[in-house]
Coordinates of C-alpha atoms in Angstrom, one line a residue:
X1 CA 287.8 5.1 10.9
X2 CA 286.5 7.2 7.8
X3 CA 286.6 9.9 9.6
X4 CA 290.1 9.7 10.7
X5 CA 291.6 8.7 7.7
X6 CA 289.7 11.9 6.5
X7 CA 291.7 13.8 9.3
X8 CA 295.4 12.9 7.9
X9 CA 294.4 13.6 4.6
X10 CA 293.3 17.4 5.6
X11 CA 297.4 17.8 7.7
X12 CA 295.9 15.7 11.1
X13 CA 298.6 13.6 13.2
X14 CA 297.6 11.4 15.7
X15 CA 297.1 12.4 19.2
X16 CA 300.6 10.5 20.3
X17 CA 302.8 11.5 17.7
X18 CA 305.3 14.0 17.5
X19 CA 306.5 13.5 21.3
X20 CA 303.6 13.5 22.5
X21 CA 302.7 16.7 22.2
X22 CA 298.6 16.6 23.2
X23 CA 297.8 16.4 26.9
X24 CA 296.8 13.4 28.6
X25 CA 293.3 13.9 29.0
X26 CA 293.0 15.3 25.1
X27 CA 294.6 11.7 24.3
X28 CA 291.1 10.5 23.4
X29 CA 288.3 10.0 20.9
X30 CA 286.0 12.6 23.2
X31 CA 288.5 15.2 22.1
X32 CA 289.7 14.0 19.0
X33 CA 289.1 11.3 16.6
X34 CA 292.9 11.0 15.9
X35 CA 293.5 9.5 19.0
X36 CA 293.8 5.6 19.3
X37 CA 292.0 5.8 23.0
X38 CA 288.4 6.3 23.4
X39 CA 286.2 3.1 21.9
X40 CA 283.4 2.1 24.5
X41 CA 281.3 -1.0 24.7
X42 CA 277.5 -0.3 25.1
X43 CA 276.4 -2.0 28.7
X44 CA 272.6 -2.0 28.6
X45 CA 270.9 -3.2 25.5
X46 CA 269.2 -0.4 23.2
X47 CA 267.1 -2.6 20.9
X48 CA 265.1 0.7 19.5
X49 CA 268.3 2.0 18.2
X50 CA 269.9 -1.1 17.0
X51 CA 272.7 -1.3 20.2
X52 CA 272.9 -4.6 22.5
X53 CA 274.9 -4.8 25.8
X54 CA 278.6 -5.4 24.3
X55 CA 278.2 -4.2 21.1
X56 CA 281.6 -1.4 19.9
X57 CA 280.3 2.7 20.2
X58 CA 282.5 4.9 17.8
X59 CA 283.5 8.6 17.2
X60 CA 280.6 9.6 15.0
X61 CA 282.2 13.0 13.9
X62 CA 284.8 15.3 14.4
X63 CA 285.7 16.3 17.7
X64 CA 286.2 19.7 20.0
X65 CA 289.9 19.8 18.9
X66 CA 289.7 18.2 15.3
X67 CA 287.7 21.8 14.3
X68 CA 289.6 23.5 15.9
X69 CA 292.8 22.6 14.4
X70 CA 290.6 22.1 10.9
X71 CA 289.0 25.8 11.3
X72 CA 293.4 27.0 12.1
X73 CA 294.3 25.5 9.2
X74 CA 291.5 26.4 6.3
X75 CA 288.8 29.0 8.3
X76 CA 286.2 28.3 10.1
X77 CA 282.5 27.8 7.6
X78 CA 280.1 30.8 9.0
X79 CA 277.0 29.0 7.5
X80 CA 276.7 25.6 8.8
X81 CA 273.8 24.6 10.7
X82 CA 272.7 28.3 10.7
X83 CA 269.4 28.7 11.5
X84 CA 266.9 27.4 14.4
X85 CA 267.9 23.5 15.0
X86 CA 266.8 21.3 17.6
X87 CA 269.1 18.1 18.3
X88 CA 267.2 15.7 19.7
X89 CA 269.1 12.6 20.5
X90 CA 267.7 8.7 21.4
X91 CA 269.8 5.8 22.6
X92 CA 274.0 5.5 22.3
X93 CA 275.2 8.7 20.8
X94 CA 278.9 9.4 20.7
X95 CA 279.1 13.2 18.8
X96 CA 280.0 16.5 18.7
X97 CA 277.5 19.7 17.7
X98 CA 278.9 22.4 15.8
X99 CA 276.3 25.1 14.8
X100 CA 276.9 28.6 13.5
X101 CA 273.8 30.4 14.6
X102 CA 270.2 30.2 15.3
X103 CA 268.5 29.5 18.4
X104 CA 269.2 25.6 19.1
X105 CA 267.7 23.5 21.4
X106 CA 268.8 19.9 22.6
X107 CA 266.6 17.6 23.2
X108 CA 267.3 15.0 25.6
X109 CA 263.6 14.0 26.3
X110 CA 263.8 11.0 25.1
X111 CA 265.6 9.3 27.7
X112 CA 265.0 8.4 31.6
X113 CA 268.6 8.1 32.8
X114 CA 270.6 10.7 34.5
X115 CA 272.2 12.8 32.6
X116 CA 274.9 15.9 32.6
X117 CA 274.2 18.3 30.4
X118 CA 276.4 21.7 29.7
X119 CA 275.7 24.3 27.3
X120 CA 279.0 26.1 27.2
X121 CA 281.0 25.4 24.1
X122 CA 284.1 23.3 24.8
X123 CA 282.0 21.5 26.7
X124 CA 281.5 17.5 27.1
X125 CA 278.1 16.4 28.0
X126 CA 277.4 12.4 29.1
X127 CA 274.2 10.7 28.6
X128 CA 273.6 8.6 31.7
X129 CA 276.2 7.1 34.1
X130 CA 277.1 3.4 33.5
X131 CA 276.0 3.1 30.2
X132 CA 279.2 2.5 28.3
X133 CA 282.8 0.9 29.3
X134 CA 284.9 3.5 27.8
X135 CA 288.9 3.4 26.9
X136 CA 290.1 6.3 29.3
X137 CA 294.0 7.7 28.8
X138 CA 296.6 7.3 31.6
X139 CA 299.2 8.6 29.6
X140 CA 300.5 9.5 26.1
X141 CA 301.0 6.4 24.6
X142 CA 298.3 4.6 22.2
X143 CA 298.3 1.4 24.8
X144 CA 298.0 3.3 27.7
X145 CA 293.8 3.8 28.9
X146 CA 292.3 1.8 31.1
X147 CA 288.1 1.0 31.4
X148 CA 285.7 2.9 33.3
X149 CA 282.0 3.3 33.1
X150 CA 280.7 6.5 31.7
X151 CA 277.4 7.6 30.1
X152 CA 277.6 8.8 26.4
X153 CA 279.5 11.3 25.6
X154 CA 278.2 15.0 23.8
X155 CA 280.6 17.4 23.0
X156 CA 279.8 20.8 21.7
X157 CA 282.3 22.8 19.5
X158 CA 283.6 25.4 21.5
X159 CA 281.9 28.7 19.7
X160 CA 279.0 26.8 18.9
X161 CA 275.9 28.7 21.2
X162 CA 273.3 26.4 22.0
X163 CA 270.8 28.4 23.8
X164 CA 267.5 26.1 24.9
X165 CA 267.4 22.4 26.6
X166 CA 264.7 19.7 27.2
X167 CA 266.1 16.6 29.6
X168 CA 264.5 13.5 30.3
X169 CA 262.9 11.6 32.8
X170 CA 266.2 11.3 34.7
X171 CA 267.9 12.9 38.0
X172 CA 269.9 15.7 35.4
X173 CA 272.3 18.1 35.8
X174 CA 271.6 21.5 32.8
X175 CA 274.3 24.0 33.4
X176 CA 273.5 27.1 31.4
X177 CA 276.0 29.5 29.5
X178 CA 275.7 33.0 28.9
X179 CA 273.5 33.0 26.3
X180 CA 269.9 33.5 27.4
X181 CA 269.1 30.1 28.0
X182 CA 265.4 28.2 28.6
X183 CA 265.6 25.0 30.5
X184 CA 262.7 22.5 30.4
X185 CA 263.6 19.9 32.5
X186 CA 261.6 16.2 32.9
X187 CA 260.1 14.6 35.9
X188 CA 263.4 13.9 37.8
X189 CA 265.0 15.6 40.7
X190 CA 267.5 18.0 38.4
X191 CA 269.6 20.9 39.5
X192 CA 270.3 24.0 37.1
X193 CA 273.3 25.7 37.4
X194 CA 274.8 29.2 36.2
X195 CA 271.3 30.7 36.0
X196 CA 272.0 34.1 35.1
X197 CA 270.6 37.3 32.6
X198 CA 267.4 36.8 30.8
X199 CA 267.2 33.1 31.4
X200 CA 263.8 31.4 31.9
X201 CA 263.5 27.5 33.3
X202 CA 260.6 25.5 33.8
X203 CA 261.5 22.4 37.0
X204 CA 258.9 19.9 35.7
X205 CA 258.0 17.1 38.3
X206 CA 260.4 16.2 41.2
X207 CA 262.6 18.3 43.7
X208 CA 264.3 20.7 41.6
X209 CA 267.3 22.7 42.6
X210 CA 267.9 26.1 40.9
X211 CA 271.4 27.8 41.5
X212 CA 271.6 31.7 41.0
X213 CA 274.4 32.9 39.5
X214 CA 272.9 36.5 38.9
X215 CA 270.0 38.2 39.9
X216 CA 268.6 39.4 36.2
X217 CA 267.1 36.1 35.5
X218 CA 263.9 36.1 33.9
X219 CA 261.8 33.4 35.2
X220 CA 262.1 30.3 37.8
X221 CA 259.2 27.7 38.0
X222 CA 259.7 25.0 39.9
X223 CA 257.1 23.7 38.5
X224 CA 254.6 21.0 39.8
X225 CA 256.5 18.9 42.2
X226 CA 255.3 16.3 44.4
X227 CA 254.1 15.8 47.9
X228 CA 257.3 17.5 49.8
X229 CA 258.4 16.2 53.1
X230 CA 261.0 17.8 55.8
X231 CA 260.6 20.9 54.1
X232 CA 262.5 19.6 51.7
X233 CA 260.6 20.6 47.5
X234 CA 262.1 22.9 44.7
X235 CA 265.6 24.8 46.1
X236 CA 266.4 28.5 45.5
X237 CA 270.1 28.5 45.7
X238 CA 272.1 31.7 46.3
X239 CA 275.8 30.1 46.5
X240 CA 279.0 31.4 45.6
X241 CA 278.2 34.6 44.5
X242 CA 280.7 36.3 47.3
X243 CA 281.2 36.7 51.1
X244 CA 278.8 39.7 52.3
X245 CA 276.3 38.9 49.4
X246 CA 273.2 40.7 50.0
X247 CA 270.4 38.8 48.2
X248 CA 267.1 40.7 48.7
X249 CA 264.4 38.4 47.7
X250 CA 261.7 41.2 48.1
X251 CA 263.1 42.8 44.5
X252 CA 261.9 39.7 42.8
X253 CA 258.4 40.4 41.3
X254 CA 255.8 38.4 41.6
X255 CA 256.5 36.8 37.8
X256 CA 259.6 35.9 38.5
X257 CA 259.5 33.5 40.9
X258 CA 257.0 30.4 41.3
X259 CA 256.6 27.1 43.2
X260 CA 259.7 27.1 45.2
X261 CA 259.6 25.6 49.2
X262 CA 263.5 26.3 50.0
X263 CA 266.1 29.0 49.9
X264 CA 269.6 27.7 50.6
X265 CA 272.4 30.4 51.8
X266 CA 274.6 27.9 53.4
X267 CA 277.9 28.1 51.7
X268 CA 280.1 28.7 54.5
X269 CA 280.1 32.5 53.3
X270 CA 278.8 35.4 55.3
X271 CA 275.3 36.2 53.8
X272 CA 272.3 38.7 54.7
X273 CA 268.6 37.5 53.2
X274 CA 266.3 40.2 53.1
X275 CA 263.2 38.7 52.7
X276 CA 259.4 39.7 53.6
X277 CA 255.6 38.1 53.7
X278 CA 254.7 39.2 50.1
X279 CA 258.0 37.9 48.7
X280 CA 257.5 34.8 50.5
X281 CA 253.9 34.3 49.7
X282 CA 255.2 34.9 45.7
X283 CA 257.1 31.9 45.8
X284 CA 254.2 29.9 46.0
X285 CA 255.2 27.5 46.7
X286 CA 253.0 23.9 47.7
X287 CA 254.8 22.9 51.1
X288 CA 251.5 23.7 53.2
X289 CA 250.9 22.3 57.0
X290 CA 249.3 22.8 60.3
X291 CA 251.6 24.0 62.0
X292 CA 249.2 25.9 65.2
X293 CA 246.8 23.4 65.2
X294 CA 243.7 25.0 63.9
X295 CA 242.8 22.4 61.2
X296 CA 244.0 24.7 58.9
X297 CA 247.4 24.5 56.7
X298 CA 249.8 27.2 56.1
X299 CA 252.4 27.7 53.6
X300 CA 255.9 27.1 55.4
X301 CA 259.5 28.3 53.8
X302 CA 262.4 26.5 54.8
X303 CA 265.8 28.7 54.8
X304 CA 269.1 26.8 55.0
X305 CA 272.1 29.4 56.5
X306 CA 275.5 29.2 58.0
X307 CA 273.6 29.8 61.4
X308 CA 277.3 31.4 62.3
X309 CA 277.5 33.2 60.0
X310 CA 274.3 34.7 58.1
X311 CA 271.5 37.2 58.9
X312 CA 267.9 37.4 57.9
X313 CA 266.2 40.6 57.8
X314 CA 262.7 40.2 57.7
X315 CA 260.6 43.4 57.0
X316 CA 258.8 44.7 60.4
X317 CA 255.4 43.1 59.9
X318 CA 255.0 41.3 62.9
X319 CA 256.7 37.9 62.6
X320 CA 257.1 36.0 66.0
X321 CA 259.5 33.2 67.1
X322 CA 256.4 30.8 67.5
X323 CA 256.9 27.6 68.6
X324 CA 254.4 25.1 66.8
X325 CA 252.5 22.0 67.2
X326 CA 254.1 19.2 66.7
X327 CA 251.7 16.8 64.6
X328 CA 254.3 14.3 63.5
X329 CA 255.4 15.2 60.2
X330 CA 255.5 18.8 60.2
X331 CA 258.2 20.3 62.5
X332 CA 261.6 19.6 62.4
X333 CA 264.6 19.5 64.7
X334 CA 267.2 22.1 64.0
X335 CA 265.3 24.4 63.1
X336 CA 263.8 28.6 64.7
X337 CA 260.1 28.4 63.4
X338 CA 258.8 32.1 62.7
X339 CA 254.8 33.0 62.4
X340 CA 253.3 35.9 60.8
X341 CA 249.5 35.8 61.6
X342 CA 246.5 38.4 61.7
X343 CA 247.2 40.2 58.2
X344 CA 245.2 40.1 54.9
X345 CA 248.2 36.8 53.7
X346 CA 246.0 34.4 55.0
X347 CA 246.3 31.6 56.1
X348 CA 249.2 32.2 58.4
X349 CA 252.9 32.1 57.0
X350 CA 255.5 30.3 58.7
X351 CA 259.3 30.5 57.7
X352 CA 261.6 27.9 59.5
X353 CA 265.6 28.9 59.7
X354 CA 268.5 27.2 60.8
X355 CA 268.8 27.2 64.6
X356 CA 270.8 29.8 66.2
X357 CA 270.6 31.9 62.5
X358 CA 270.4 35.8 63.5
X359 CA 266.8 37.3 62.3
X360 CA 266.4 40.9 62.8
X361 CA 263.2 43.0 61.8
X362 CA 264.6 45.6 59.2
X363 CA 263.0 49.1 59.6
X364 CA 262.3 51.8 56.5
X365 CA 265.5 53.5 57.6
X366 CA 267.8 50.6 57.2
X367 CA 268.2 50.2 60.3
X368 CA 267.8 46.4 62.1
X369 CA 266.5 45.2 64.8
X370 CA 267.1 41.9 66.6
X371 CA 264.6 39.2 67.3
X372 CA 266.2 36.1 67.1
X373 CA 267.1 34.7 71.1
X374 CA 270.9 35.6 71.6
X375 CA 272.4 31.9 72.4
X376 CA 275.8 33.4 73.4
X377 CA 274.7 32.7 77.0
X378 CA 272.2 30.7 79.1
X379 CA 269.4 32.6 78.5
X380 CA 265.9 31.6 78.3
X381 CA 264.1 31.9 75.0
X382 CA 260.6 33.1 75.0
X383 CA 258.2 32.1 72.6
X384 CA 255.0 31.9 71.7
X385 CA 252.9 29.0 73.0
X386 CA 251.2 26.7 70.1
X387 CA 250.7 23.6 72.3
X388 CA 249.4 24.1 75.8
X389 CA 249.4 21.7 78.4
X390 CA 245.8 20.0 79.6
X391 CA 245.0 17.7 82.3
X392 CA 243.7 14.5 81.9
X393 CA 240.1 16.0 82.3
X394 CA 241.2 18.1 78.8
X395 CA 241.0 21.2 81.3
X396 CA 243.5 23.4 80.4
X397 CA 246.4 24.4 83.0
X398 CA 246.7 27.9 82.2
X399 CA 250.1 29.9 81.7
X400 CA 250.7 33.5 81.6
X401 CA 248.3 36.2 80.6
X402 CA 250.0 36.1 77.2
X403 CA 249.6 33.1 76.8
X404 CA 253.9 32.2 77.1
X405 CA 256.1 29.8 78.1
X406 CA 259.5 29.1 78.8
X407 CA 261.7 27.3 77.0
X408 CA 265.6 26.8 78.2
X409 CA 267.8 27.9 75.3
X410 CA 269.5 24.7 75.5
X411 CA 266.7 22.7 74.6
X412 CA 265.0 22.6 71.4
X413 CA 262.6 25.1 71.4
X414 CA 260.1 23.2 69.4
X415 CA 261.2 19.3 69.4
X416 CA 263.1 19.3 72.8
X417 CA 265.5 17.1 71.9
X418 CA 268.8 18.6 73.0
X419 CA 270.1 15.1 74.7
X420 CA 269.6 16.2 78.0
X421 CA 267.2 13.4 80.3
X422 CA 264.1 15.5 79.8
X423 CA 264.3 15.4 76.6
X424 CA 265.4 11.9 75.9
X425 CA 263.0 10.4 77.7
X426 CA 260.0 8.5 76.0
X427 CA 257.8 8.6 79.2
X428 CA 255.4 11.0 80.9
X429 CA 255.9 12.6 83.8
X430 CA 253.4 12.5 86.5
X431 CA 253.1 15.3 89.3
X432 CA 251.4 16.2 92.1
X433 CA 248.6 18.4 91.7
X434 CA 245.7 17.6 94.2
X435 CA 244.6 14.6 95.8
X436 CA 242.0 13.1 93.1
X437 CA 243.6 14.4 89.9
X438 CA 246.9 14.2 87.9
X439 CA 248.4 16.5 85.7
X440 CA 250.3 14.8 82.6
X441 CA 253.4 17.1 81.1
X442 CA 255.3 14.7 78.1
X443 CA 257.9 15.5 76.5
X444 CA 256.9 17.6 73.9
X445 CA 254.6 19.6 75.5
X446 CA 255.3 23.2 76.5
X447 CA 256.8 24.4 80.2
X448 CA 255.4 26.9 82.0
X449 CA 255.3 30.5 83.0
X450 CA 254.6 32.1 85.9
X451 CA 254.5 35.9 86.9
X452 CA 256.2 36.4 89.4
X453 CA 258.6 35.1 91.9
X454 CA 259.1 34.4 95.7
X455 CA 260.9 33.1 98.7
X456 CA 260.1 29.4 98.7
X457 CA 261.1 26.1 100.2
X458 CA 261.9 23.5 97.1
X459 CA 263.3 19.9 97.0
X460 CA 266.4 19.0 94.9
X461 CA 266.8 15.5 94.4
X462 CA 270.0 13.8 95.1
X463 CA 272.0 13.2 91.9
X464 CA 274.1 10.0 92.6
X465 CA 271.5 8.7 95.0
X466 CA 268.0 8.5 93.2
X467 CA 265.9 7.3 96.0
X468 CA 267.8 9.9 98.6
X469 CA 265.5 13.4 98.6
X470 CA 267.0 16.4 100.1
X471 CA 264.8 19.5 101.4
X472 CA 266.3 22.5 100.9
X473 CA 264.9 26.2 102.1
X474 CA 266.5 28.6 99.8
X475 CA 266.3 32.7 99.7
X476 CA 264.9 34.3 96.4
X477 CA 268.4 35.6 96.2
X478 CA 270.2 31.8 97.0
X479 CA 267.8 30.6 94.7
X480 CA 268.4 32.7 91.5
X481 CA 272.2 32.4 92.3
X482 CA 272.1 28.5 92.2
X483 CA 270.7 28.6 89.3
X484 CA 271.8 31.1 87.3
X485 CA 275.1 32.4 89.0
X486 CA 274.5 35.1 88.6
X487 CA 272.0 38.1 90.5
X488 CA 268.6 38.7 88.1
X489 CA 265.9 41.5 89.2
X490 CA 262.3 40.9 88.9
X491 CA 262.3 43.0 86.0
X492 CA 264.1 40.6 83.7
X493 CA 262.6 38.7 81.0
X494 CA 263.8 35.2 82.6
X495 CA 261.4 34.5 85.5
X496 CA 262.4 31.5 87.8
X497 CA 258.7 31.2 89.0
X498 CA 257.6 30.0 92.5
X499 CA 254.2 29.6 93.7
X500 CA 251.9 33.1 95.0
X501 CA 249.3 31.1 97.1
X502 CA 249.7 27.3 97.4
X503 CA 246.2 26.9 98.7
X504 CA 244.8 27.9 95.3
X505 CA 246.5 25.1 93.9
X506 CA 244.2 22.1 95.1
X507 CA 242.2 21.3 97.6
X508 CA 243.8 19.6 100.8
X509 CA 247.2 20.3 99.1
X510 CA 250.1 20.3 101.9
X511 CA 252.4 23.7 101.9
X512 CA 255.2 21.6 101.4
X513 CA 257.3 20.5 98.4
X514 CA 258.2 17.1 99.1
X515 CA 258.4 15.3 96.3
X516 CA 256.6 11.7 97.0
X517 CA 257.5 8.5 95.2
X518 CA 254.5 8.0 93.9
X519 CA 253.7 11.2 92.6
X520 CA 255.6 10.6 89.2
X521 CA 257.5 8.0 87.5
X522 CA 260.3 6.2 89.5
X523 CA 264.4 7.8 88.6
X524 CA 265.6 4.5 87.5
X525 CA 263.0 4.2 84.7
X526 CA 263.1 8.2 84.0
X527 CA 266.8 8.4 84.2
X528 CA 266.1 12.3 84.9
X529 CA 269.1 12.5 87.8
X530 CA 271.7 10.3 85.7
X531 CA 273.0 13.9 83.8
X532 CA 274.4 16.8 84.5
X533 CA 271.3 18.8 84.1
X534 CA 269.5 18.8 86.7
X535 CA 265.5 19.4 87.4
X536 CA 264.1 21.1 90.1
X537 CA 260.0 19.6 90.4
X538 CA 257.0 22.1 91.6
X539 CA 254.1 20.1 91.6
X540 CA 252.7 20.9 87.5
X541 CA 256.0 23.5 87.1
X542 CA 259.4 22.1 85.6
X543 CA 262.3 24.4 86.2
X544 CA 265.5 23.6 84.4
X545 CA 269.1 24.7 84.8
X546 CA 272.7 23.4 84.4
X547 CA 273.6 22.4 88.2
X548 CA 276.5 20.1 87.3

């Protein structure tokens, strides 16, 4: 009330007088404390600081506007708080910084709820969330606020610099200004926005998002973190900047970027992320699995892209769309897995992308180079094979000379979980290999390759009638036509594989293709034949193909 009285005295009218010339939202005590709007009851009780749940919070000093209109009238004082000042703030504060020079820090340390805090001047920060029940303007009248919950409310004069930041405990939101800024934050999940020139900010504990708004940072730590899961740690986020950015994380150096698991590019703007294994391995970041099954963990990046709409150009080192093994809590659906193995980075590196994201190797002439599968058509994807099949006897089946297999592009490559009946079902499929052992594919393991093609009488199982089995004797040329519509030579990548010699497949094995009941799991309890997508069965061979 002091304080306001103080304001008349030095030529201040209220906020509503004169026809109410003030704006609604500046119709307050955040803005100035010659408005009658703007008290707030405390919520939680503060014992430390002498506050109890109910208990009035007041202006505690001037506000944005109040020195402004106060520095129009009489000049602004060049020497207040001038040199180095840290504000370090405890419990229900309701105030406004005004500071002349130095390099200032606040100091928000002290408390473990989330908070917003912004650096720019002109600015209003709030300490927590539901912490006070604050009067809030509808209009330009003194009666006219309602309530709402708020957290405390910081303001800083609006050519006041405050250039460093410590935050709490809390899930807090720092956004920088352009002053060259260093952010400390606490152990909660924060985000940091407007990085830019010369700043330098240290994540603390938690998942820690960063968002770039210029390349000439200084330094990003995501700091310590803890155990990450889903690929999801400390965030590199490259948003906003413009459509066409081209963010080039291999011009980082090795100092200026640490302990980050995830790049984001997905802002629904056209973006190309040039990226490599050194510039990956600098991020160093502590999301580390098996991904290939060798008992050994290796550090995996997660990318987030507009898979529409963005590119990653990876230098040409060797990286491979890999599909890997699937322990549980390592591989993800949704996602093109990519392996760079048999360099001096070891262990292995493994960057995971948005399905359907183009990746293209990027040559020393600037010229690219595409690896990704093109999923404009019904192709089949080859990758890699991390997870070959085994009998029961822990044999292994083998697959191609290289060691591929093929994987329909509208499955899943890794998970296969695209909805279709192969992939939704939860049971193992049983086929017919020889007349004392069983083969065992489920539904995560990999389908086959094999090298080359030939004339060859299959079953197709009737759709609508499960129990009904139809024997059909198809031409390599009828064959590839059903299902592919469309002619493929020999030479092509996509192989629809039939069987060289039957009689090396088993001993006693009929040359026939019937499909028996008993040689795998009933149709009613698979469901395999309820959908559109159809599968054609070849004894330990799964071909699959849209027939509907």
């Amino acid at each position: 009330i002091l304080i306001h009285e103080i304001g008349h005295v030095l030529g201040l009218a209220h906020t509503h007088d004169n026809g109410y010339l003030s704006s609604i939202n500046d119709n307050t005590n955040i803005y100035s404390v010659m408005s009658y709007i703007g008290w707030g009851q405390v919520v939680n009780d503060w014992p430390d600081d002498g506050f109890y749940a109910n208990d009035w919070l007041r202006v505690e000093s001037p506000a944005i506007n109040d020195i402004a209109a106060i520095q129009y009238l009489y000049g602004m004082r060049p020497d207040f708080n001038l040199g180095n000042t840290t504000y370090a703030f405890s419990g229900p504060i309701y105030t406004t910084i005004y500071d002349t020079g130095g390099k200032d820090t606040i100091d928000l340390s002290s408390y473990s709820i989330d908070s917003s805090l912004d650096l720019r001047g002109g600015s209003v920060s709030y300490i927590g969330t539901d912490e006070l029940e604050l009067e809030v303007p509808y209009g330009n009248a003194s009666w006219q606020y309602d309530y709402v919950y708020s957290g405390f409310p910081l303001g800083i004069e609006e050519n006041t610099v405050i250039e460093n930041a410590i935050t709490g405990s809390g899930n807090d939101t720092i956004t920088c200004n352009t002053a060259i800024n260093t952010i400390t934050c606490g152990l909660g999940n924060d985000d940091v926005l407007l990085i830019g020139s010369g700043d330098i900010v240290f994540g603390g504990h938690g998942y820690d998002n960063f968002y770039i708004n210029s390349f000439d940072f200084n330094l990003i730590d995501g700091g310590v973190g803890t155990d990450v899961t889903d690929g999801e740690g400390d965030g590199l986020y490259f948003h906003g900047l413009y459509t066409g950015s081209v963010i080039d994380l291999r011009a980082f150096t090795d100092n200026q970027i640490t302990n980050i698991e995830d790049i984001y590019i997905d802002d629904g703007k056209a973006s190309i992320l040039k990226i490599s294994a050194l510039a990956l391995r600098n991020l160093e970041g502590s999301y580390f699995r098996d991904m290939d099954g060798d008992g050994i963990e290796e550090f995996v990046c997660y990318i987030y892209a507009d898979a529409d709409l963005d590119e990653v150009q990876v230098n040409t080192e060797g990286w491979v769309l890999t599909a890997p093994v699937d322990t549980g809590d390592n591989v993800y659906a949704g996602y093109d897995y990519y392996l760079l193995s048999g360099t001096l980075l070891t262990p292995d590196i493994w960057f995971a992308i948005n399905t359907g994201t183009t990746v293209t190797y990027l040559n020393e002439s600037g010229g690219t180079v595409r690896i990704s599968p093109d999923r404009s058509n019904d192709e089949m994807i080859i990758a890699e094979n991390k997870n070959p099949v085994t009998n029961v006897d822990d044999n292994p089946v083998i697959n191609d000379d290289n060691n591929n297999i093929n994987i329909p592009i509208n499955h899943d490559p890794f998970r296969f979980v695209c909805g279709c009946a192969l992939c939704a079902s939860q049971d193992t499929i049983k086929s017919k290999y020889d007349g004392n052992t069983s083969n065992y594919l489920d539904k995560t393991s990999d389908l086959l390759l094999v090298e080359q093609a030939y004339d060859y009488s299959i079953l197709l199982p009737e759709t609508i009638e499960s129990d009904i089995q139809t024997a059909v004797n198809l031409s390599k040329s009828d064959l590839f036509g059903l299902l592919i519509d469309e002619e493929v030579s020999l030479e092509e990548e996509i192989i629809f594989s039939a069987i060289e010699n039957i009689d090396n497949h088993g001993p006693g094995l009929a040359k026939s293709n019937e499909m028996e009941s008993d040689s795998f799991i009933s149709f009613d309890d698979y469901g395999l034949f309820n959908f559109y997508e159809d599968s054609i069965y070849d004894e330990i061979i799964i071909y699959t193909s849209e027939l509907g």
